[in-house]
Coordinates of C-alpha atoms in Angstrom, one line a residue:
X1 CA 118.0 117.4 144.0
X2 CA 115.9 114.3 144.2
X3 CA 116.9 111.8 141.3
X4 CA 115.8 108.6 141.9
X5 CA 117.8 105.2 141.0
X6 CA 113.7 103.9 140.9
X7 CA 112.1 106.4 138.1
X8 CA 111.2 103.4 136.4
X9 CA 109.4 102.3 139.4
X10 CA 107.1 105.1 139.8
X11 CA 103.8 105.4 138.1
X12 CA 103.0 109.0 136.7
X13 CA 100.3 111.1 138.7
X14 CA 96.7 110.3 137.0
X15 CA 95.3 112.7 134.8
X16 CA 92.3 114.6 136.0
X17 CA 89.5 115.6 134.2
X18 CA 88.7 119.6 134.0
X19 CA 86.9 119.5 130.9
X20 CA 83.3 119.6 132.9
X21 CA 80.4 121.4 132.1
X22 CA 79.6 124.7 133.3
X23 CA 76.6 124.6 135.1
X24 CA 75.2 127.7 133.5
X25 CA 75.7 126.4 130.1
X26 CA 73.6 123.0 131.2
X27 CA 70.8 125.4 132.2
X28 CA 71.1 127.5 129.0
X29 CA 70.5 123.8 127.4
X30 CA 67.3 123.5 129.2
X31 CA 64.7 125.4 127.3
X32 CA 64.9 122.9 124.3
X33 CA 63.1 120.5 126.4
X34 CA 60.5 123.1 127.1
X35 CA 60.2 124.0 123.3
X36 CA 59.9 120.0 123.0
X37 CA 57.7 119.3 125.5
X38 CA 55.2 122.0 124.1
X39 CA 55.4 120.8 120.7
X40 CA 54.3 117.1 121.9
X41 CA 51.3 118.4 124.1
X42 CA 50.5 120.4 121.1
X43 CA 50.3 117.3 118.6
X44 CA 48.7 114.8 121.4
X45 CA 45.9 117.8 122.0
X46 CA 45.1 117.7 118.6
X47 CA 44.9 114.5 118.2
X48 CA 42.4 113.8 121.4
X49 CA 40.2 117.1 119.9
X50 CA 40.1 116.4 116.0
X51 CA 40.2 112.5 115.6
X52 CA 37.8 109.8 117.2
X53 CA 38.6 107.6 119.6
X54 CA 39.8 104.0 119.5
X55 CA 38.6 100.6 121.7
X56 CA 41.0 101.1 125.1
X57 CA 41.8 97.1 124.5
X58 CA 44.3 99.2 121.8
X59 CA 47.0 100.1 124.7
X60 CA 46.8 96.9 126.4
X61 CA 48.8 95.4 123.1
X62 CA 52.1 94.1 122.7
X63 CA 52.6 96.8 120.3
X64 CA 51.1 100.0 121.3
X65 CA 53.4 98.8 125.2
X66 CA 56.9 98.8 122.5
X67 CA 55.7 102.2 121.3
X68 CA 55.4 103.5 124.7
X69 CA 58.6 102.2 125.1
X70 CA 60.3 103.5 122.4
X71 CA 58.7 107.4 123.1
X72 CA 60.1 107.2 126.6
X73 CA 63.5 105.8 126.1
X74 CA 63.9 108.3 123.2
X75 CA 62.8 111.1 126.1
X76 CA 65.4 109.7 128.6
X77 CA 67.8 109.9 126.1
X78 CA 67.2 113.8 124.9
X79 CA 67.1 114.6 128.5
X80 CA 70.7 112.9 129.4
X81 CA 71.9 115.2 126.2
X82 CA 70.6 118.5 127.6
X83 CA 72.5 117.8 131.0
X84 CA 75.7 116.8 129.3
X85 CA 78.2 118.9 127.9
X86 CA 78.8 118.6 124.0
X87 CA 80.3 120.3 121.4
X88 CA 77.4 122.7 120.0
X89 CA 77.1 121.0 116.9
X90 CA 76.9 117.5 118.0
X91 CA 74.1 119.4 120.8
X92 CA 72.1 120.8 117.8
X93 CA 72.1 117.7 115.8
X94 CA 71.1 115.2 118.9
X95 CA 68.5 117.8 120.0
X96 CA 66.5 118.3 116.5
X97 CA 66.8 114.7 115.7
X98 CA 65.9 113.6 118.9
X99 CA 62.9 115.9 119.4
X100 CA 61.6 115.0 115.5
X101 CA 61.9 111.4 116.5
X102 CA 60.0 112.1 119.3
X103 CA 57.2 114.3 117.3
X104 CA 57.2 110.6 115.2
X105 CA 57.0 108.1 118.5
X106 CA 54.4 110.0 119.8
X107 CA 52.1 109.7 116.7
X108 CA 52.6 106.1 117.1
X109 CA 51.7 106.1 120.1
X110 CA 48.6 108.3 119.6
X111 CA 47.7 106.0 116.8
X112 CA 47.0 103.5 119.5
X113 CA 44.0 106.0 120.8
X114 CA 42.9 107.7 118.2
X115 CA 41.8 106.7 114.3
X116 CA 44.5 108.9 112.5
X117 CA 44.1 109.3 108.4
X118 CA 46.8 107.7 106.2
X119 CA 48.4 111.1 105.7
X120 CA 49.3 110.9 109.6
X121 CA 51.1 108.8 109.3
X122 CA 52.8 108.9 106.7
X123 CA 53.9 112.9 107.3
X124 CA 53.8 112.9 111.2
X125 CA 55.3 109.4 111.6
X126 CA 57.6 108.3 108.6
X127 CA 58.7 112.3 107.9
X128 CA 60.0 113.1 111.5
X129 CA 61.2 109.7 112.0
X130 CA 63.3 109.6 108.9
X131 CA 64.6 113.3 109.3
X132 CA 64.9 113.0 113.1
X133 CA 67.3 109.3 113.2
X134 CA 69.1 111.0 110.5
X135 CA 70.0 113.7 112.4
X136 CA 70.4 112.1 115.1
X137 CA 73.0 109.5 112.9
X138 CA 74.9 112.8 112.1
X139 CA 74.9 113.9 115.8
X140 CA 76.0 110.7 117.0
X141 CA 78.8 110.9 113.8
X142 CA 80.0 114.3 115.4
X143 CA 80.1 112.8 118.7
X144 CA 82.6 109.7 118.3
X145 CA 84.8 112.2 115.5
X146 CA 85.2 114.3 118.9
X147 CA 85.8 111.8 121.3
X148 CA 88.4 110.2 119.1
X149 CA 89.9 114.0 119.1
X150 CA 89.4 113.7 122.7
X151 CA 91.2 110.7 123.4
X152 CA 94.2 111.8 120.9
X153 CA 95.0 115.2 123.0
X154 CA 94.4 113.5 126.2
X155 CA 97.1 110.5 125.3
X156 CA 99.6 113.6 123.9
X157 CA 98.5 115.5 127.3
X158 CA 99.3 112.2 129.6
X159 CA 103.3 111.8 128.3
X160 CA 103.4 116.0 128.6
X161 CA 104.6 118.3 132.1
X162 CA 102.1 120.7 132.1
X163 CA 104.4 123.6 133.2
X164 CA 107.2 123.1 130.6
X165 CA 105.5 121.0 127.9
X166 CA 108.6 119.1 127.6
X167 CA 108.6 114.7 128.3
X168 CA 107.1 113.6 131.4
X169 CA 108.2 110.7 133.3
X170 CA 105.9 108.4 131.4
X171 CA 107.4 109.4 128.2
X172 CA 110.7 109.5 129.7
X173 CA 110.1 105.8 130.4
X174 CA 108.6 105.2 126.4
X175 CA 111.7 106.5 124.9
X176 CA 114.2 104.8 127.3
X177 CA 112.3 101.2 126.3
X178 CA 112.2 102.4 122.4
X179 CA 115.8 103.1 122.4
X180 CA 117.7 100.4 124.4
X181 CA 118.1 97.9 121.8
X182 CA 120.2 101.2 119.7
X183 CA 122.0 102.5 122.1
X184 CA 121.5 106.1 123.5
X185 CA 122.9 108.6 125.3
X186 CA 122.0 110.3 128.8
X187 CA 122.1 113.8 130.2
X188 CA 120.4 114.7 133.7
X189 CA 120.5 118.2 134.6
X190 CA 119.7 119.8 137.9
X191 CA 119.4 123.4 138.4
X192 CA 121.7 124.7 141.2
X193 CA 120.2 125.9 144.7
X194 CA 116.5 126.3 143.2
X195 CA 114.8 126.2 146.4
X196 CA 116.5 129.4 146.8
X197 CA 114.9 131.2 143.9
X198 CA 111.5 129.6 144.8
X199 CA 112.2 131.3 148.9
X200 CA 113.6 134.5 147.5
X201 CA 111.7 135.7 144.3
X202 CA 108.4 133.3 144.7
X203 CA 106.8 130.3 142.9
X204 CA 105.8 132.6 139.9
X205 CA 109.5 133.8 138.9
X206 CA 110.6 129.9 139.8
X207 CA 108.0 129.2 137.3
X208 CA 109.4 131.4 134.9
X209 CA 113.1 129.9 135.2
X210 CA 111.7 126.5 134.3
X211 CA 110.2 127.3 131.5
X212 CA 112.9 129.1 130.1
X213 CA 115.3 126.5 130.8
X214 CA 113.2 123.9 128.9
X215 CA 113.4 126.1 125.9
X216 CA 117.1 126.2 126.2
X217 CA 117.2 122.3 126.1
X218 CA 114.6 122.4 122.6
X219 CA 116.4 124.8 120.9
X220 CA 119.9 123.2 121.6
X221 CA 119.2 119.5 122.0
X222 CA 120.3 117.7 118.7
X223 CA 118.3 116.2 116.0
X224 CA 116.5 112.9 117.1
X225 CA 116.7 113.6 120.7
X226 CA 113.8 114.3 123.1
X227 CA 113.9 116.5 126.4
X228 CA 112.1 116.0 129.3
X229 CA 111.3 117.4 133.0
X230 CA 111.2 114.7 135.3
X231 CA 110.0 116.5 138.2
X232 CA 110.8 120.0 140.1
X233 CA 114.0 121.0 139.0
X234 CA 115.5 117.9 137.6
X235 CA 115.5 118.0 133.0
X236 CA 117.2 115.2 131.3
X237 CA 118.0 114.6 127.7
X238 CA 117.9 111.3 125.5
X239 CA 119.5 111.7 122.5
X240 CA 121.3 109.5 120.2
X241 CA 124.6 108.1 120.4
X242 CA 127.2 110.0 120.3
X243 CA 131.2 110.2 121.4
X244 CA 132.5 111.1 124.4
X245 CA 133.5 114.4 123.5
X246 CA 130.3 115.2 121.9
X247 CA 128.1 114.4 124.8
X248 CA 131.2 116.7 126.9
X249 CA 130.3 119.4 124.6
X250 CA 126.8 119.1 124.2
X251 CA 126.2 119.1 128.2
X252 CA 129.3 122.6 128.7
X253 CA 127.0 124.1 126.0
X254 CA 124.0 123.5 127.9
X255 CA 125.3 124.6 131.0
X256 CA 126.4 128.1 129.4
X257 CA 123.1 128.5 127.7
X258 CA 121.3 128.2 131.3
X259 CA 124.1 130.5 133.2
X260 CA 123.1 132.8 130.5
X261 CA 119.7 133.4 131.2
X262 CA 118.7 136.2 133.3
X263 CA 115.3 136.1 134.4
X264 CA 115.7 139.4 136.4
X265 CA 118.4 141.5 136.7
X266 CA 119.3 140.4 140.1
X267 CA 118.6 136.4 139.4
X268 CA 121.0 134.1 137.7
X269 CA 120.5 130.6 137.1
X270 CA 123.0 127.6 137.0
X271 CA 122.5 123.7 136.2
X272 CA 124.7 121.0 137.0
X273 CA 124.8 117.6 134.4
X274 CA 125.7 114.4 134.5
X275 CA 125.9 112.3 131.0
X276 CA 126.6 109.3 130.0
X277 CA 126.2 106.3 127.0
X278 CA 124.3 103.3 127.7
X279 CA 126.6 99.6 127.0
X280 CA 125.1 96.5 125.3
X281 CA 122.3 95.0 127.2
X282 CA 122.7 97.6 130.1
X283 CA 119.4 97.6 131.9
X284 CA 117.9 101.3 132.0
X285 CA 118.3 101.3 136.0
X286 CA 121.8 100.8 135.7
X287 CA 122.7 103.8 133.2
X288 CA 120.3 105.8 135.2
X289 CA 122.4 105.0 138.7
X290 CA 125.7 105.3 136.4
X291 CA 124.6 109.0 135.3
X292 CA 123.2 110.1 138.3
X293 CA 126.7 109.1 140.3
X294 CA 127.8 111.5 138.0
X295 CA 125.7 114.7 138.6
X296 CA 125.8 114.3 142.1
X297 CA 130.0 114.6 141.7
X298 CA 129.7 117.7 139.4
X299 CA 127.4 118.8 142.3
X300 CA 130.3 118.2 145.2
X301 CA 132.8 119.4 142.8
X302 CA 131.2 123.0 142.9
X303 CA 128.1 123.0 140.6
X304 CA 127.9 124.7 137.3
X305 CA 129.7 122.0 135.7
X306 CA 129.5 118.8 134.0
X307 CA 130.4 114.9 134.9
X308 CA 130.7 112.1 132.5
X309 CA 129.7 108.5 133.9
X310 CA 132.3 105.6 134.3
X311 CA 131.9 102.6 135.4

């Protein structure tokens, strides 16, 4: 057991990203750009065969450089979205609207070279352009709706244990600040010789005894408590006040509940707990060093057994 007077000291592990792309679904991206690209050397053939030619001095404007501009940032862009993963819809939608904004900029651009008729521009310029930004509009809609989905799971991931799904630390920390102004009570547990089963049965049964345990502590911690695994074999409980006797009773029934459990035939499991109440204006630290006093002494005192906190 490695309880720590300084858990409120210790700054959770960082939370890593695995969400990356696949690299075969990026490559499965890539053919939109080829599609693209042929539909723009399509539509700038045509216009160098079928429609006569402007003065040059026409590219050397202020304007015809912005519509440059505007074609190739639109291209940067539609490339960056092909090499990024993205939901499918939000792909479709950026894709499409991209390329039709594209089909738009580079009819502005030709317009700059060759004399195009009025209905050029008004259904391979305005139509695209309108169609494609609102697209686009709807992709980029799509796109910060997921992201705020994102950012939701990965806040209720950071203040989870992977293993367990029970409190981490970090949350262990939140509901000891939200509760010390009303009082709470404490149980740490610590299952008994666990190295043992993790030497003599392997990591994936050790696994397996966690995880049970943590049900054990959802199914019988009361209403308005939380439960939490603070790190390799160590669990502790916040729940709300309660008497003496109660807390006695909640942590024996806890204890008989884990004893109970028989992972394998020839593997039985057993938790030691210490509890206690927090006073008036005690500083988290001190009810943690208070109730950890008191596990270690059902430890010495033979394990499988409860200690309240004194003084």
């Amino acid at each position: 057991m490695n309880t720590s007077p300084n858990l409120f000291d210790i700054d959770p592990e960082p939370i890593h990203d695995v969400g990356e792309a696949p690299a075969a679904q990026a490559t499965r991206r890539w053919p939109y750009l080829v599609v693209i690209g042929g539909v723009l050397a399509f539509e700038i053939g045509l216009h160098l065969a079928l429609l006569p030619a402007l003065p040059v001095s026409r590219l050397l404007s202020f304007g015809a450089g912005a519509e440059v501009m505007i074609a190739l940032l639109l291209s940067t862009i539609l490339v960056m979205v092909q090499s990024r993963e993205l939901p499918t819809r939000v792909h479709l939608f950026l894709t499409v609207g991209l390329g039709l904004w594209l089909v738009s900029a580079t009819a502005d651009v030709m317009d700059e070279i060759v004399r195009q008729p009025i209905w050029v521009s008004a259904f391979v310029e305005d139509v695209p352009r309108i169609a494609g930004m609102g697209l686009a509009s709807l992709g980029l809609l799509a796109l910060i709706g997921h992201s705020g989905r994102m950012m939701r799971e990965l806040r209720l991931l950071s203040l989870r244990e992977a293993l367990t799904g029970l409190g981490n630390r970090r949350r262990f920390k939140q509901v000891v600040a939200q509760r010390q102004s009303l009082g709470y009570a404490l149980l740490l547990m610590d299952l008994d010789h666990f190295k043992a089963v993790n030497d003599r049965f392997g990591h994936a049964v050790g696994d397996e005894v966690l995880s049970r345990v943590a049900d054990v502590l959802r199914e019988l911690a009361p209403a308005g408590s939380e439960s939490f695994r603070l790190g390799g074999e160590e669990f502790a409980v916040v729940a709300e006040p309660l008497t003496d006797s109660e807390l006695e009773a909640l942590a024996r029934r806890l204890c008989r509940s884990v004893a109970a459990l028989r992972p394998r035939e020839d593997l039985s499991v057993t938790m030691s707990v210490g509890a206690g109440h927090s006073r008036p204006d005690e500083p988290p630290l001190e009810l943690m060093q208070r109730v950890d006093r008191a596990l270690y002494r059902a430890k010495a005192e033979g394990r499988n057994r409860v200690a309240l906190a004194g003084a």
